[in-house]
């Protein structure tokens, strides 16, 4: 296991890491929404809007193969039932890899559901869901993905809430070969998002708006022209490449899951009557 991970690390040691914390103009392109997505404040703020006609979304200009990605987001306030704000990394194709944050809206006064998932080689079904310990509509909060050869760690305001470990030695696929773009979108999903689709979007509350700021990426960018990605061999600047949860991080993730996790696919025996996924017993 350790030797396998070290091989992965060694494959990228000669590469150049990019730390990005600049302008949304420099880092992202608005991909859809017909004017509903806006970059404001000289590139320091981005907003997505949703109305009955359309949602909106943006995509990173770079692809990444491993990275530590931070984004501050303020979610749709008030009655956000039926809406989904997604923030995720993904490659393309039927065997794509994907690392998801999705924020499922709710009626005023009821908590958002933070939905996480990991896809490997086109297969997902690894959902863990949480409520948050704060109101994510009142202010900006930092949502982070650390993706390196050891694991994928989801964090909220620096508190880890989920870890998906590299368990390839147990025959469990791990995202490590496909570069991914960063995406975000705000869209209507009232057929499933809130209470299984029982609560529909109230379009009288539209437009719904989510806001983004302070994107930061310590990451290995992918060059499509050379079909290669790389990170510097400077251990100080790229310590995230081998970062894992220390004892404090392990305690914090236990705290988050004990107090705020509302769904875990690894305990859903009704969903998997023939046996839980392999990573559930290996984790």
PDB file of C-alpha atoms in Angstrom:
ATOM      1  CA  UNK A   1       0.000   0.000   0.000  1.00  0.00           C
ATOM      2  CA  UNK A   2       2.638   2.547   1.075  1.00  0.00           C
ATOM      3  CA  UNK A   3       5.001   1.574  -1.742  1.00  0.00           C
ATOM      4  CA  UNK A   4       2.145   1.928  -4.245  1.00  0.00           C
ATOM      5  CA  UNK A   5       1.393   5.442  -3.006  1.00  0.00           C
ATOM      6  CA  UNK A   6       5.077   6.401  -3.101  1.00  0.00           C
ATOM      7  CA  UNK A   7       5.209   5.307  -6.742  1.00  0.00           C
ATOM      8  CA  UNK A   8       2.326   7.666  -7.470  1.00  0.00           C
ATOM      9  CA  UNK A   9       4.105  10.483  -5.698  1.00  0.00           C
ATOM     10  CA  UNK A  10       7.357   9.803  -7.518  1.00  0.00           C
ATOM     11  CA  UNK A  11       5.584   9.998 -10.864  1.00  0.00           C
ATOM     12  CA  UNK A  12       4.757  13.636 -10.193  1.00  0.00           C
ATOM     13  CA  UNK A  13       7.851  14.824  -8.369  1.00  0.00           C
ATOM     14  CA  UNK A  14       9.415  16.437 -11.419  1.00  0.00           C
ATOM     15  CA  UNK A  15       6.334  18.512 -12.115  1.00  0.00           C
ATOM     16  CA  UNK A  16       5.424  22.141 -11.509  1.00  0.00           C
ATOM     17  CA  UNK A  17       2.761  22.896  -8.921  1.00  0.00           C
ATOM     18  CA  UNK A  18       0.526  25.903  -9.351  1.00  0.00           C
ATOM     19  CA  UNK A  19      -0.904  27.855  -6.449  1.00  0.00           C
ATOM     20  CA  UNK A  20      -3.837  29.940  -7.612  1.00  0.00           C
ATOM     21  CA  UNK A  21      -5.529  32.612  -5.550  1.00  0.00           C
ATOM     22  CA  UNK A  22      -6.187  35.300  -8.097  1.00  0.00           C
ATOM     23  CA  UNK A  23      -9.154  36.543 -10.047  1.00  0.00           C
ATOM     24  CA  UNK A  24     -12.202  34.587 -11.137  1.00  0.00           C
ATOM     25  CA  UNK A  25     -11.483  36.052 -14.572  1.00  0.00           C
ATOM     26  CA  UNK A  26      -8.116  34.257 -14.562  1.00  0.00           C
ATOM     27  CA  UNK A  27      -9.214  30.948 -13.076  1.00  0.00           C
ATOM     28  CA  UNK A  28     -12.727  30.245 -14.404  1.00  0.00           C
ATOM     29  CA  UNK A  29     -15.005  30.547 -17.414  1.00  0.00           C
ATOM     30  CA  UNK A  30     -18.761  31.012 -17.176  1.00  0.00           C
ATOM     31  CA  UNK A  31     -20.116  28.109 -19.201  1.00  0.00           C
ATOM     32  CA  UNK A  32     -23.884  28.474 -19.157  1.00  0.00           C
ATOM     33  CA  UNK A  33     -26.782  30.526 -17.838  1.00  0.00           C
ATOM     34  CA  UNK A  34     -27.252  33.303 -20.418  1.00  0.00           C
ATOM     35  CA  UNK A  35     -26.093  36.116 -18.133  1.00  0.00           C
ATOM     36  CA  UNK A  36     -27.254  34.555 -14.868  1.00  0.00           C
ATOM     37  CA  UNK A  37     -23.648  33.985 -13.780  1.00  0.00           C
ATOM     38  CA  UNK A  38     -21.663  37.135 -13.062  1.00  0.00           C
ATOM     39  CA  UNK A  39     -18.074  37.965 -12.105  1.00  0.00           C
ATOM     40  CA  UNK A  40     -18.010  41.114  -9.982  1.00  0.00           C
ATOM     41  CA  UNK A  41     -15.684  43.246  -7.872  1.00  0.00           C
ATOM     42  CA  UNK A  42     -12.737  43.169 -10.287  1.00  0.00           C
ATOM     43  CA  UNK A  43     -12.829  39.398 -10.356  1.00  0.00           C
ATOM     44  CA  UNK A  44     -13.015  38.816  -6.605  1.00  0.00           C
ATOM     45  CA  UNK A  45     -16.679  37.718  -6.461  1.00  0.00           C
ATOM     46  CA  UNK A  46     -18.725  35.355  -8.603  1.00  0.00           C
ATOM     47  CA  UNK A  47     -22.475  34.833  -8.360  1.00  0.00           C
ATOM     48  CA  UNK A  48     -24.717  32.156  -9.847  1.00  0.00           C
ATOM     49  CA  UNK A  49     -28.463  32.653 -10.240  1.00  0.00           C
ATOM     50  CA  UNK A  50     -31.413  30.386 -10.934  1.00  0.00           C
ATOM     51  CA  UNK A  51     -34.874  31.294 -12.185  1.00  0.00           C
ATOM     52  CA  UNK A  52     -37.640  29.248 -13.772  1.00  0.00           C
ATOM     53  CA  UNK A  53     -36.049  29.530 -17.207  1.00  0.00           C
ATOM     54  CA  UNK A  54     -32.515  28.439 -16.340  1.00  0.00           C
ATOM     55  CA  UNK A  55     -29.762  27.987 -13.803  1.00  0.00           C
ATOM     56  CA  UNK A  56     -26.096  28.827 -14.380  1.00  0.00           C
ATOM     57  CA  UNK A  57     -22.613  27.437 -13.963  1.00  0.00           C
ATOM     58  CA  UNK A  58     -18.879  27.911 -14.342  1.00  0.00           C
ATOM     59  CA  UNK A  59     -15.818  25.764 -14.985  1.00  0.00           C
ATOM     60  CA  UNK A  60     -12.113  26.103 -14.241  1.00  0.00           C
ATOM     61  CA  UNK A  61      -9.779  27.044 -17.047  1.00  0.00           C
ATOM     62  CA  UNK A  62      -7.296  24.414 -15.857  1.00  0.00           C
ATOM     63  CA  UNK A  63      -7.536  20.699 -15.312  1.00  0.00           C
ATOM     64  CA  UNK A  64      -5.868  19.273 -12.217  1.00  0.00           C
ATOM     65  CA  UNK A  65      -4.347  15.931 -11.296  1.00  0.00           C
ATOM     66  CA  UNK A  66      -4.239  16.127  -7.480  1.00  0.00           C
ATOM     67  CA  UNK A  67      -4.731  19.317  -5.550  1.00  0.00           C
ATOM     68  CA  UNK A  68      -5.819  21.112  -2.424  1.00  0.00           C
ATOM     69  CA  UNK A  69      -8.834  23.177  -3.477  1.00  0.00           C
ATOM     70  CA  UNK A  70     -10.600  25.792  -1.343  1.00  0.00           C
ATOM     71  CA  UNK A  71     -13.681  27.840  -2.201  1.00  0.00           C
ATOM     72  CA  UNK A  72     -15.701  30.173  -0.006  1.00  0.00           C
ATOM     73  CA  UNK A  73     -19.420  29.940  -0.762  1.00  0.00           C
ATOM     74  CA  UNK A  74     -22.522  31.683   0.584  1.00  0.00           C
ATOM     75  CA  UNK A  75     -25.553  29.580  -0.265  1.00  0.00           C
ATOM     76  CA  UNK A  76     -29.047  30.550  -1.441  1.00  0.00           C
ATOM     77  CA  UNK A  77     -30.891  32.123   1.523  1.00  0.00           C
ATOM     78  CA  UNK A  78     -34.532  31.777   2.550  1.00  0.00           C
ATOM     79  CA  UNK A  79     -36.741  29.180   0.931  1.00  0.00           C
ATOM     80  CA  UNK A  80     -34.204  27.321  -1.207  1.00  0.00           C
ATOM     81  CA  UNK A  81     -36.227  24.088  -1.434  1.00  0.00           C
ATOM     82  CA  UNK A  82     -35.745  22.288  -4.745  1.00  0.00           C
ATOM     83  CA  UNK A  83     -32.467  24.016  -5.582  1.00  0.00           C
ATOM     84  CA  UNK A  84     -29.024  22.423  -5.693  1.00  0.00           C
ATOM     85  CA  UNK A  85     -25.724  24.284  -5.538  1.00  0.00           C
ATOM     86  CA  UNK A  86     -22.968  21.955  -6.702  1.00  0.00           C
ATOM     87  CA  UNK A  87     -19.195  22.364  -6.393  1.00  0.00           C
ATOM     88  CA  UNK A  88     -17.117  19.463  -7.634  1.00  0.00           C
ATOM     89  CA  UNK A  89     -14.172  18.098  -9.574  1.00  0.00           C
ATOM     90  CA  UNK A  90     -14.809  15.841 -12.541  1.00  0.00           C
ATOM     91  CA  UNK A  91     -13.213  14.300 -15.595  1.00  0.00           C
ATOM     92  CA  UNK A  92     -15.205  13.393 -18.697  1.00  0.00           C
ATOM     93  CA  UNK A  93     -16.614  10.236 -20.216  1.00  0.00           C
ATOM     94  CA  UNK A  94     -18.456   7.110 -19.112  1.00  0.00           C
ATOM     95  CA  UNK A  95     -15.560   6.037 -16.877  1.00  0.00           C
ATOM     96  CA  UNK A  96     -15.043   9.467 -15.345  1.00  0.00           C
ATOM     97  CA  UNK A  97     -13.787  10.250 -11.854  1.00  0.00           C
ATOM     98  CA  UNK A  98     -15.612  12.813  -9.730  1.00  0.00           C
ATOM     99  CA  UNK A  99     -15.413  14.365  -6.248  1.00  0.00           C
ATOM    100  CA  UNK A 100     -18.653  16.089  -5.200  1.00  0.00           C
ATOM    101  CA  UNK A 101     -19.975  18.686  -2.831  1.00  0.00           C
ATOM    102  CA  UNK A 102     -23.691  19.314  -3.412  1.00  0.00           C
ATOM    103  CA  UNK A 103     -25.830  21.574  -1.235  1.00  0.00           C
ATOM    104  CA  UNK A 104     -29.492  20.593  -1.242  1.00  0.00           C
ATOM    105  CA  UNK A 105     -31.812  23.488  -0.443  1.00  0.00           C
ATOM    106  CA  UNK A 106     -34.674  23.426   2.026  1.00  0.00           C
ATOM    107  CA  UNK A 107     -37.625  25.386   3.346  1.00  0.00           C
ATOM    108  CA  UNK A 108     -36.854  28.524   5.347  1.00  0.00           C
ATOM    109  CA  UNK A 109     -35.631  27.590   8.803  1.00  0.00           C
ATOM    110  CA  UNK A 110     -34.837  23.982   7.886  1.00  0.00           C
ATOM    111  CA  UNK A 111     -31.194  22.951   7.428  1.00  0.00           C
ATOM    112  CA  UNK A 112     -29.383  22.495   4.164  1.00  0.00           C
ATOM    113  CA  UNK A 113     -28.190  18.975   3.374  1.00  0.00           C
ATOM    114  CA  UNK A 114     -24.538  18.747   2.374  1.00  0.00           C
ATOM    115  CA  UNK A 115     -24.279  15.791  -0.016  1.00  0.00           C
ATOM    116  CA  UNK A 116     -20.856  14.275  -0.796  1.00  0.00           C
ATOM    117  CA  UNK A 117     -19.946  11.570  -3.280  1.00  0.00           C
ATOM    118  CA  UNK A 118     -16.891  10.014  -4.929  1.00  0.00           C
ATOM    119  CA  UNK A 119     -16.948   8.470  -8.407  1.00  0.00           C
ATOM    120  CA  UNK A 120     -14.205   6.156  -9.652  1.00  0.00           C
ATOM    121  CA  UNK A 121     -14.176   4.877 -13.233  1.00  0.00           C
ATOM    122  CA  UNK A 122     -17.763   6.003 -13.713  1.00  0.00           C
ATOM    123  CA  UNK A 123     -19.117   4.393 -10.550  1.00  0.00           C
ATOM    124  CA  UNK A 124     -20.505   6.516  -7.710  1.00  0.00           C
ATOM    125  CA  UNK A 125     -23.065   5.423  -5.122  1.00  0.00           C
ATOM    126  CA  UNK A 126     -20.746   6.490  -2.310  1.00  0.00           C
ATOM    127  CA  UNK A 127     -22.972   9.132  -0.756  1.00  0.00           C
ATOM    128  CA  UNK A 128     -22.477  10.595   2.684  1.00  0.00           C
ATOM    129  CA  UNK A 129     -24.759  13.436   3.777  1.00  0.00           C
ATOM    130  CA  UNK A 130     -24.464  15.960   6.574  1.00  0.00           C
ATOM    131  CA  UNK A 131     -26.224  18.854   8.189  1.00  0.00           C
ATOM    132  CA  UNK A 132     -23.985  21.789   9.046  1.00  0.00           C
ATOM    133  CA  UNK A 133     -23.293  23.320  12.453  1.00  0.00           C
ATOM    134  CA  UNK A 134     -24.014  26.831  11.158  1.00  0.00           C
ATOM    135  CA  UNK A 135     -26.354  28.614   8.753  1.00  0.00           C
ATOM    136  CA  UNK A 136     -24.498  28.477   5.403  1.00  0.00           C
ATOM    137  CA  UNK A 137     -26.638  31.288   3.962  1.00  0.00           C
ATOM    138  CA  UNK A 138     -25.651  34.012   6.441  1.00  0.00           C
ATOM    139  CA  UNK A 139     -21.990  34.308   5.498  1.00  0.00           C
ATOM    140  CA  UNK A 140     -19.240  32.763   3.402  1.00  0.00           C
ATOM    141  CA  UNK A 141     -17.775  29.453   4.557  1.00  0.00           C
ATOM    142  CA  UNK A 142     -14.817  27.525   3.174  1.00  0.00           C
ATOM    143  CA  UNK A 143     -15.422  24.164   1.496  1.00  0.00           C
ATOM    144  CA  UNK A 144     -12.247  22.234   0.719  1.00  0.00           C
ATOM    145  CA  UNK A 145     -11.175  19.140  -1.167  1.00  0.00           C
ATOM    146  CA  UNK A 146      -7.736  17.660  -0.545  1.00  0.00           C
ATOM    147  CA  UNK A 147      -7.031  15.099  -3.270  1.00  0.00           C
ATOM    148  CA  UNK A 148      -3.655  13.417  -3.219  1.00  0.00           C
ATOM    149  CA  UNK A 149      -2.317   9.877  -3.817  1.00  0.00           C
ATOM    150  CA  UNK A 150      -3.167   8.884  -0.236  1.00  0.00           C
ATOM    151  CA  UNK A 151      -6.792   9.954   0.057  1.00  0.00           C
ATOM    152  CA  UNK A 152      -9.558  12.439  -0.638  1.00  0.00           C
ATOM    153  CA  UNK A 153     -10.548  14.591   2.348  1.00  0.00           C
ATOM    154  CA  UNK A 154     -13.648  16.808   2.389  1.00  0.00           C
ATOM    155  CA  UNK A 155     -13.478  19.707   4.872  1.00  0.00           C
ATOM    156  CA  UNK A 156     -15.750  22.548   5.990  1.00  0.00           C
ATOM    157  CA  UNK A 157     -14.080  25.621   7.511  1.00  0.00           C
ATOM    158  CA  UNK A 158     -10.991  23.498   8.124  1.00  0.00           C
ATOM    159  CA  UNK A 159     -12.888  20.683   9.855  1.00  0.00           C
ATOM    160  CA  UNK A 160     -12.600  17.376   7.985  1.00  0.00           C
ATOM    161  CA  UNK A 161     -15.955  15.644   7.581  1.00  0.00           C
ATOM    162  CA  UNK A 162     -15.116  12.746   5.256  1.00  0.00           C
ATOM    163  CA  UNK A 163     -12.117  10.768   4.040  1.00  0.00           C
ATOM    164  CA  UNK A 164     -11.997   8.361   1.092  1.00  0.00           C
ATOM    165  CA  UNK A 165      -8.711   6.476   1.354  1.00  0.00           C
ATOM    166  CA  UNK A 166      -6.624   4.999  -1.431  1.00  0.00           C
ATOM    167  CA  UNK A 167      -7.359   1.285  -1.040  1.00  0.00           C
ATOM    168  CA  UNK A 168      -6.116   0.086  -4.413  1.00  0.00           C
ATOM    169  CA  UNK A 169      -4.120  -2.601  -2.634  1.00  0.00           C
ATOM    170  CA  UNK A 170      -7.530  -4.076  -1.718  1.00  0.00           C
ATOM    171  CA  UNK A 171      -8.730  -3.880  -5.319  1.00  0.00           C
ATOM    172  CA  UNK A 172     -10.796  -0.720  -4.798  1.00  0.00           C
ATOM    173  CA  UNK A 173     -10.398   1.888  -7.574  1.00  0.00           C
ATOM    174  CA  UNK A 174      -9.083   5.330  -6.598  1.00  0.00           C
ATOM    175  CA  UNK A 175      -9.078   8.521  -8.716  1.00  0.00           C
ATOM    176  CA  UNK A 176      -5.442   8.976  -9.730  1.00  0.00           C
ATOM    177  CA  UNK A 177      -5.107   8.870 -13.517  1.00  0.00           C
ATOM    178  CA  UNK A 178      -7.730  11.235 -14.900  1.00  0.00           C
ATOM    179  CA  UNK A 179      -7.244  15.007 -14.668  1.00  0.00           C
ATOM    180  CA  UNK A 180     -10.341  16.878 -13.521  1.00  0.00           C
ATOM    181  CA  UNK A 181     -11.862  20.293 -14.019  1.00  0.00           C
ATOM    182  CA  UNK A 182     -13.526  22.224 -11.196  1.00  0.00           C
ATOM    183  CA  UNK A 183     -17.196  22.900 -11.806  1.00  0.00           C
ATOM    184  CA  UNK A 184     -19.958  24.695  -9.979  1.00  0.00           C
ATOM    185  CA  UNK A 185     -23.603  25.185 -10.862  1.00  0.00           C
ATOM    186  CA  UNK A 186     -26.924  26.290  -9.397  1.00  0.00           C
ATOM    187  CA  UNK A 187     -29.871  24.372 -10.795  1.00  0.00           C
ATOM    188  CA  UNK A 188     -33.395  23.148 -10.178  1.00  0.00           C
ATOM    189  CA  UNK A 189     -33.690  19.580  -8.907  1.00  0.00           C
ATOM    190  CA  UNK A 190     -37.069  19.657  -7.222  1.00  0.00           C
ATOM    191  CA  UNK A 191     -37.821  16.131  -8.436  1.00  0.00           C
ATOM    192  CA  UNK A 192     -35.435  14.803  -5.747  1.00  0.00           C
ATOM    193  CA  UNK A 193     -33.453  17.463  -3.860  1.00  0.00           C
ATOM    194  CA  UNK A 194     -35.754  18.311  -0.931  1.00  0.00           C
ATOM    195  CA  UNK A 195     -37.444  15.507   1.012  1.00  0.00           C
ATOM    196  CA  UNK A 196     -37.111  13.174  -1.933  1.00  0.00           C
ATOM    197  CA  UNK A 197     -38.918  15.569  -4.254  1.00  0.00           C
ATOM    198  CA  UNK A 198     -41.962  16.131  -2.049  1.00  0.00           C
ATOM    199  CA  UNK A 199     -41.153  19.850  -1.673  1.00  0.00           C
ATOM    200  CA  UNK A 200     -41.073  21.735  -4.950  1.00  0.00           C
ATOM    201  CA  UNK A 201     -39.264  24.936  -5.896  1.00  0.00           C
ATOM    202  CA  UNK A 202     -41.239  28.086  -5.084  1.00  0.00           C
ATOM    203  CA  UNK A 203     -40.550  30.175  -8.172  1.00  0.00           C
ATOM    204  CA  UNK A 204     -42.102  33.248  -6.550  1.00  0.00           C
ATOM    205  CA  UNK A 205     -38.833  33.408  -4.545  1.00  0.00           C
ATOM    206  CA  UNK A 206     -36.679  33.530  -7.693  1.00  0.00           C
ATOM    207  CA  UNK A 207     -34.077  34.509  -8.633  1.00  0.00           C
ATOM    208  CA  UNK A 208     -32.091  32.290  -6.281  1.00  0.00           C
ATOM    209  CA  UNK A 209     -28.454  33.347  -5.883  1.00  0.00           C
ATOM    210  CA  UNK A 210     -25.292  31.712  -4.526  1.00  0.00           C
ATOM    211  CA  UNK A 211     -22.031  33.644  -4.131  1.00  0.00           C
ATOM    212  CA  UNK A 212     -18.370  32.616  -4.353  1.00  0.00           C
ATOM    213  CA  UNK A 213     -15.093  34.208  -3.325  1.00  0.00           C
ATOM    214  CA  UNK A 214     -11.484  33.437  -2.306  1.00  0.00           C
ATOM    215  CA  UNK A 215     -10.820  30.473  -4.560  1.00  0.00           C
ATOM    216  CA  UNK A 216      -7.446  28.951  -3.751  1.00  0.00           C
ATOM    217  CA  UNK A 217      -5.739  25.974  -5.372  1.00  0.00           C
ATOM    218  CA  UNK A 218      -2.448  24.330  -4.550  1.00  0.00           C
ATOM    219  CA  UNK A 219      -2.557  21.868  -7.377  1.00  0.00           C
ATOM    220  CA  UNK A 220      -0.877  20.039 -10.235  1.00  0.00           C
ATOM    221  CA  UNK A 221      -2.172  21.355 -13.533  1.00  0.00           C
ATOM    222  CA  UNK A 222      -2.648  19.120 -16.522  1.00  0.00           C
ATOM    223  CA  UNK A 223      -1.184  20.000 -19.898  1.00  0.00           C
ATOM    224  CA  UNK A 224      -3.338  18.599 -22.684  1.00  0.00           C
ATOM    225  CA  UNK A 225      -0.696  19.425 -25.274  1.00  0.00           C
ATOM    226  CA  UNK A 226       1.897  17.197 -23.603  1.00  0.00           C
ATOM    227  CA  UNK A 227      -0.607  14.844 -21.916  1.00  0.00           C
ATOM    228  CA  UNK A 228       1.229  15.256 -18.657  1.00  0.00           C
ATOM    229  CA  UNK A 229       0.791  16.838 -15.270  1.00  0.00           C
ATOM    230  CA  UNK A 230       3.380  17.512 -12.678  1.00  0.00           C
ATOM    231  CA  UNK A 231       4.290  18.968  -9.344  1.00  0.00           C
ATOM    232  CA  UNK A 232       7.475  20.455  -8.027  1.00  0.00           C
ATOM    233  CA  UNK A 233       9.716  18.283  -5.864  1.00  0.00           C
ATOM    234  CA  UNK A 234       9.911  21.024  -3.257  1.00  0.00           C
ATOM    235  CA  UNK A 235       8.605  19.249  -0.128  1.00  0.00           C
ATOM    236  CA  UNK A 236       7.871  22.515   1.646  1.00  0.00           C
ATOM    237  CA  UNK A 237       5.626  23.963  -1.040  1.00  0.00           C
ATOM    238  CA  UNK A 238       3.934  20.664  -1.871  1.00  0.00           C
ATOM    239  CA  UNK A 239       3.449  19.112   1.531  1.00  0.00           C
ATOM    240  CA  UNK A 240      -0.231  18.596   0.646  1.00  0.00           C
ATOM    241  CA  UNK A 241       0.816  15.822  -1.769  1.00  0.00           C
ATOM    242  CA  UNK A 242       1.525  13.511   1.159  1.00  0.00           C
ATOM    243  CA  UNK A 243      -0.833  15.105   3.698  1.00  0.00           C
ATOM    244  CA  UNK A 244      -3.145  12.860   5.681  1.00  0.00           C
ATOM    245  CA  UNK A 245      -5.251  13.198   8.813  1.00  0.00           C
ATOM    246  CA  UNK A 246      -3.282  13.447  12.040  1.00  0.00           C
ATOM    247  CA  UNK A 247      -4.760  12.378  15.386  1.00  0.00           C
ATOM    248  CA  UNK A 248      -6.491  15.743  15.779  1.00  0.00           C
ATOM    249  CA  UNK A 249      -7.987  15.426  12.293  1.00  0.00           C
ATOM    250  CA  UNK A 250      -9.193  11.928  13.083  1.00  0.00           C
ATOM    251  CA  UNK A 251     -10.948  13.193  16.200  1.00  0.00           C
ATOM    252  CA  UNK A 252     -12.543  16.067  14.307  1.00  0.00           C
ATOM    253  CA  UNK A 253     -13.867  13.815  11.569  1.00  0.00           C
ATOM    254  CA  UNK A 254     -15.345  11.504  14.220  1.00  0.00           C
ATOM    255  CA  UNK A 255     -16.990  14.535  15.850  1.00  0.00           C
ATOM    256  CA  UNK A 256     -18.499  15.719  12.560  1.00  0.00           C
ATOM    257  CA  UNK A 257     -19.778  12.284  11.609  1.00  0.00           C
ATOM    258  CA  UNK A 258     -21.175  11.505  15.057  1.00  0.00           C
ATOM    259  CA  UNK A 259     -23.036  14.791  15.398  1.00  0.00           C
ATOM    260  CA  UNK A 260     -23.892  15.893  11.857  1.00  0.00           C
ATOM    261  CA  UNK A 261     -23.894  12.918   9.476  1.00  0.00           C
ATOM    262  CA  UNK A 262     -27.449  12.041   8.422  1.00  0.00           C
ATOM    263  CA  UNK A 263     -26.739   9.381   5.782  1.00  0.00           C
ATOM    264  CA  UNK A 264     -23.863   6.961   5.176  1.00  0.00           C
ATOM    265  CA  UNK A 265     -23.973   4.485   2.310  1.00  0.00           C
ATOM    266  CA  UNK A 266     -21.650   2.235   4.298  1.00  0.00           C
ATOM    267  CA  UNK A 267     -24.422   1.528   6.815  1.00  0.00           C
ATOM    268  CA  UNK A 268     -27.328   1.215   4.339  1.00  0.00           C
ATOM    269  CA  UNK A 269     -27.976  -2.523   4.388  1.00  0.00           C
ATOM    270  CA  UNK A 270     -31.380  -2.108   2.713  1.00  0.00           C
ATOM    271  CA  UNK A 271     -29.740  -0.447  -0.267  1.00  0.00           C
ATOM    272  CA  UNK A 272     -27.016  -3.100  -0.523  1.00  0.00           C
ATOM    273  CA  UNK A 273     -28.770  -6.350   0.486  1.00  0.00           C
ATOM    274  CA  UNK A 274     -26.060  -8.466  -1.129  1.00  0.00           C
ATOM    275  CA  UNK A 275     -23.330  -6.805   0.893  1.00  0.00           C
ATOM    276  CA  UNK A 276     -21.900  -3.362   1.486  1.00  0.00           C
ATOM    277  CA  UNK A 277     -19.313  -1.969  -0.967  1.00  0.00           C
ATOM    278  CA  UNK A 278     -15.804  -3.310  -0.398  1.00  0.00           C
ATOM    279  CA  UNK A 279     -14.372  -0.016   0.822  1.00  0.00           C
ATOM    280  CA  UNK A 280     -16.846   0.009   3.706  1.00  0.00           C
ATOM    281  CA  UNK A 281     -15.120  -2.954   5.347  1.00  0.00           C
ATOM    282  CA  UNK A 282     -11.640  -1.836   4.355  1.00  0.00           C
ATOM    283  CA  UNK A 283     -11.979   1.771   5.533  1.00  0.00           C
TER     284      UNK A 283
END
